[in-house]
Amino acid sequence: MLNNLANKKILLGSKSPRRQELLRGLGISFEVVSIDCDETYPSELKKEAITNFISEAKAKAYPNLQKNEVLITADTLVGLDGLILGKPQDEQAAFDMLQSLAGKAHQVYTSVSLRTTEKLVTFSDRTDVFFDEMSEEEINFYVKNFHPMDKAGAYGIQDWLGYTKVTKIDGCYYNVMGLPLQKLYRTLQKL
């Protein structure tokens, strides 16, 4: 379906198993590449400006891009009442994040950058996620059993917490997993 990329090699600059699974779902062959990048951002940035900045920084940090390659990088964060929730540093931070999300709506922002030797294109998406209340016992169960440390906001919508506590979403489900697929597909078609 992406005939314009038939002679291009797709590189995914992400170790996220969820992003890899989602990209495979588009029927795209790709190679995972490692990118070492400082993910700090200027404090004045807000919402998707943060994810845009980090996604582009990752794309620019890959040093060996060749003429026939397209590099895909991405960054996701959770916003709640003006606060930014990234990946928790430990189990206590994961517990605190989930407790703050319980019974509320929050926003998930993902930015994706596509880089070739000629250009860099970045787009972002936002999804509103609504959570039911959660008991301390439920939060502890999730933290102990579902590895929230590698997830923005300390949860994965595709696992137990999503099954039991997400009451509705407004926007792209796959954006919450870390890759807004419809926008990615459309952007790849135009590239």
CSV table of C-alpha atoms in Angstrom, one decimal:
chain,number,residue,atom,x,y,z
A,1,MET,CA,0.0,0.0,0.0
A,2,LEU,CA,3.0,2.3,0.5
A,3,ASN,CA,4.4,2.0,-3.0
A,4,ASN,CA,6.3,5.3,-2.6
A,5,LEU,CA,8.4,3.6,0.1
A,6,ALA,CA,9.0,0.3,-1.9
A,7,ASN,CA,12.7,1.1,-2.4
A,8,LYS,CA,13.2,2.7,1.0
A,9,LYS,CA,14.5,1.0,4.2
A,10,ILE,CA,12.4,1.9,7.2
A,11,LEU,CA,14.3,2.3,10.5
A,12,LEU,CA,12.4,2.5,13.8
A,13,GLY,CA,14.3,4.4,16.5
A,14,SER,CA,12.5,2.9,19.4
A,15,LYS,CA,13.0,0.0,21.8
A,16,SER,CA,9.3,0.0,22.7
A,17,PRO,CA,7.7,-3.4,22.0
A,18,ARG,CA,4.4,-1.7,21.6
A,19,ARG,CA,5.6,0.6,18.9
A,20,GLN,CA,7.3,-2.3,17.1
A,21,GLU,CA,4.0,-4.3,17.3
A,22,LEU,CA,2.0,-1.4,16.0
A,23,LEU,CA,4.4,-0.7,13.1
A,24,ARG,CA,4.3,-4.4,12.1
A,25,GLY,CA,0.5,-4.1,12.1
A,26,LEU,CA,0.8,-1.7,9.2
A,27,GLY,CA,2.5,-4.4,7.2
A,28,ILE,CA,5.7,-2.4,7.0
A,29,SER,CA,9.1,-4.1,7.2
A,30,PHE,CA,11.5,-2.3,9.4
A,31,GLU,CA,14.7,-2.5,11.3
A,32,VAL,CA,15.0,-1.3,15.0
A,33,VAL,CA,18.0,1.0,15.5
A,34,SER,CA,19.4,2.3,18.8
A,35,ILE,CA,19.4,6.0,19.4
A,36,ASP,CA,21.3,7.6,22.4
A,37,CYS,CA,19.5,10.9,23.0
A,38,ASP,CA,19.2,13.3,25.9
A,39,GLU,CA,15.4,13.6,26.5
A,40,THR,CA,15.4,16.8,28.6
A,41,TYR,CA,13.5,19.7,27.1
A,42,PRO,CA,13.2,23.5,27.7
A,43,SER,CA,10.9,24.1,30.7
A,44,GLU,CA,8.8,26.6,28.8
A,45,LEU,CA,7.5,23.9,26.5
A,46,LYS,CA,4.0,22.5,27.1
A,47,LYS,CA,2.0,19.5,25.9
A,48,GLU,CA,2.8,18.4,22.4
A,49,ALA,CA,5.6,20.9,22.1
A,50,ILE,CA,7.4,18.7,24.5
A,51,THR,CA,6.8,15.5,22.6
A,52,ASN,CA,7.6,17.3,19.3
A,53,PHE,CA,10.9,18.5,20.7
A,54,ILE,CA,12.0,15.1,22.1
A,55,SER,CA,10.9,13.2,19.0
A,56,GLU,CA,12.8,15.5,16.7
A,57,ALA,CA,15.9,15.3,19.1
A,58,LYS,CA,15.8,11.6,18.7
A,59,ALA,CA,15.6,11.8,14.9
A,60,LYS,CA,18.5,14.3,14.8
A,61,ALA,CA,20.6,12.1,17.1
A,62,TYR,CA,20.8,9.2,14.7
A,63,PRO,CA,24.1,9.8,12.9
A,64,ASN,CA,24.2,7.2,10.1
A,65,LEU,CA,21.1,7.9,8.0
A,66,GLN,CA,21.5,6.8,4.4
A,67,LYS,CA,19.9,8.2,1.2
A,68,ASN,CA,17.5,5.2,0.8
A,69,GLU,CA,16.3,5.2,4.5
A,70,VAL,CA,13.4,6.7,6.5
A,71,LEU,CA,13.9,6.9,10.2
A,72,ILE,CA,10.8,6.9,12.5
A,73,THR,CA,11.1,8.2,16.1
A,74,ALA,CA,8.4,9.0,18.6
A,75,ASP,CA,7.8,10.3,22.1
A,76,THR,CA,4.7,10.0,24.3
A,77,LEU,CA,3.7,11.7,27.5
A,78,VAL,CA,0.6,12.0,29.7
A,79,GLY,CA,-0.8,15.4,30.8
A,80,LEU,CA,-3.0,15.9,33.9
A,81,ASP,CA,-4.2,19.3,35.1
A,82,GLY,CA,-1.2,21.0,33.6
A,83,LEU,CA,1.3,18.5,34.9
A,84,ILE,CA,3.4,16.3,32.8
A,85,LEU,CA,3.7,12.6,33.6
A,86,GLY,CA,6.5,10.7,31.9
A,87,LYS,CA,7.8,7.3,32.8
A,88,PRO,CA,7.9,6.6,36.6
A,89,GLN,CA,11.4,6.2,38.2
A,90,ASP,CA,10.3,3.5,40.7
A,91,GLU,CA,7.2,1.7,42.1
A,92,GLN,CA,6.3,4.5,44.4
A,93,ALA,CA,6.3,7.0,41.6
A,94,ALA,CA,4.2,4.6,39.5
A,95,PHE,CA,1.7,4.3,42.4
A,96,ASP,CA,1.5,8.1,42.9
A,97,MET,CA,0.9,8.7,39.2
A,98,LEU,CA,-1.9,6.1,39.0
A,99,GLN,CA,-3.5,7.5,42.1
A,100,SER,CA,-3.4,11.0,40.6
A,101,LEU,CA,-5.1,9.6,37.4
A,102,ALA,CA,-7.8,7.7,39.2
A,103,GLY,CA,-11.3,9.0,38.6
A,104,LYS,CA,-10.1,11.7,36.2
A,105,ALA,CA,-9.6,12.5,32.5
A,106,HIS,CA,-6.1,13.0,31.2
A,107,GLN,CA,-4.5,13.7,27.9
A,108,VAL,CA,-2.0,11.5,26.0
A,109,TYR,CA,0.3,13.3,23.6
A,110,THR,CA,2.4,11.4,21.0
A,111,SER,CA,4.7,13.0,18.5
A,112,VAL,CA,6.2,11.2,15.5
A,113,SER,CA,9.2,12.3,13.4
A,114,LEU,CA,10.0,11.0,10.0
A,115,ARG,CA,13.5,11.8,8.8
A,116,THR,CA,15.2,11.2,5.5
A,117,THR,CA,18.5,12.7,4.3
A,118,GLU,CA,16.4,15.5,2.7
A,119,LYS,CA,13.8,16.4,5.3
A,120,LEU,CA,12.4,16.0,8.8
A,121,VAL,CA,8.6,15.9,9.2
A,122,THR,CA,7.0,15.9,12.7
A,123,PHE,CA,3.3,15.5,13.6
A,124,SER,CA,1.5,15.0,16.9
A,125,ASP,CA,-1.8,13.6,18.2
A,126,ARG,CA,-3.8,13.9,21.4
A,127,THR,CA,-6.2,11.5,23.0
A,128,ASP,CA,-8.3,12.2,26.0
A,129,VAL,CA,-8.5,9.1,28.4
A,130,PHE,CA,-11.1,8.8,31.2
A,131,PHE,CA,-10.3,6.6,34.2
A,132,ASP,CA,-12.7,5.1,36.7
A,133,GLU,CA,-11.8,5.3,40.4
A,134,MET,CA,-9.0,2.9,41.6
A,135,SER,CA,-8.5,1.5,45.1
A,136,GLU,CA,-5.0,1.3,46.6
A,137,GLU,CA,-5.2,-2.4,46.3
A,138,GLU,CA,-5.9,-2.3,42.6
A,139,ILE,CA,-3.1,0.2,42.0
A,140,ASN,CA,-0.7,-2.0,44.0
A,141,PHE,CA,-1.8,-5.0,42.0
A,142,TYR,CA,-1.1,-3.2,38.7
A,143,VAL,CA,2.2,-1.9,39.8
A,144,LYS,CA,3.4,-5.3,41.0
A,145,ASN,CA,2.2,-7.3,38.0
A,146,PHE,CA,2.2,-5.1,34.9
A,147,HIS,CA,5.6,-3.4,34.7
A,148,PRO,CA,4.6,0.3,34.5
A,149,MET,CA,8.1,1.7,34.6
A,150,ASP,CA,8.5,1.8,30.8
A,151,LYS,CA,5.2,3.5,30.2
A,152,ALA,CA,4.3,7.2,30.2
A,153,GLY,CA,1.8,7.8,33.0
A,154,ALA,CA,2.7,4.4,34.5
A,155,TYR,CA,0.1,2.4,32.5
A,156,GLY,CA,-0.6,0.6,29.3
A,157,ILE,CA,-4.1,1.0,27.8
A,158,GLN,CA,-3.6,-2.4,26.2
A,159,ASP,CA,-3.3,-4.3,29.4
A,160,TRP,CA,-5.2,-4.9,32.7
A,161,LEU,CA,-5.6,-1.3,33.7
A,162,GLY,CA,-7.0,-0.4,30.2
A,163,TYR,CA,-9.4,-3.4,30.4
A,164,THR,CA,-10.7,-2.5,33.8
A,165,LYS,CA,-10.4,1.2,34.4
A,166,VAL,CA,-10.6,3.1,31.1
A,167,THR,CA,-14.3,4.2,30.9
A,168,LYS,CA,-13.9,6.0,27.5
A,169,ILE,CA,-11.4,7.6,25.2
A,170,ASP,CA,-11.8,10.5,22.8
A,171,GLY,CA,-9.2,10.2,20.0
A,172,CYS,CA,-6.9,7.5,18.6
A,173,TYR,CA,-6.5,4.4,20.7
A,174,TYR,CA,-3.1,3.6,19.2
A,175,ASN,CA,-1.9,7.1,20.1
A,176,VAL,CA,-2.3,6.0,23.7
A,177,MET,CA,-0.1,3.0,23.0
A,178,GLY,CA,2.6,5.3,21.6
A,179,LEU,CA,2.0,5.5,17.8
A,180,PRO,CA,-1.0,7.2,16.1
A,181,LEU,CA,-1.2,4.8,13.2
A,182,GLN,CA,-3.7,6.5,11.0
A,183,LYS,CA,-1.7,9.7,11.0
A,184,LEU,CA,1.6,7.8,10.6
A,185,TYR,CA,0.2,5.9,7.6
A,186,ARG,CA,-1.1,9.0,5.9
A,187,THR,CA,2.2,10.9,6.5
A,188,LEU,CA,4.2,8.0,5.1
A,189,GLN,CA,2.0,8.0,2.0
A,190,LYS,CA,2.8,11.6,1.5
A,191,LEU,CA,6.5,11.3,2.2
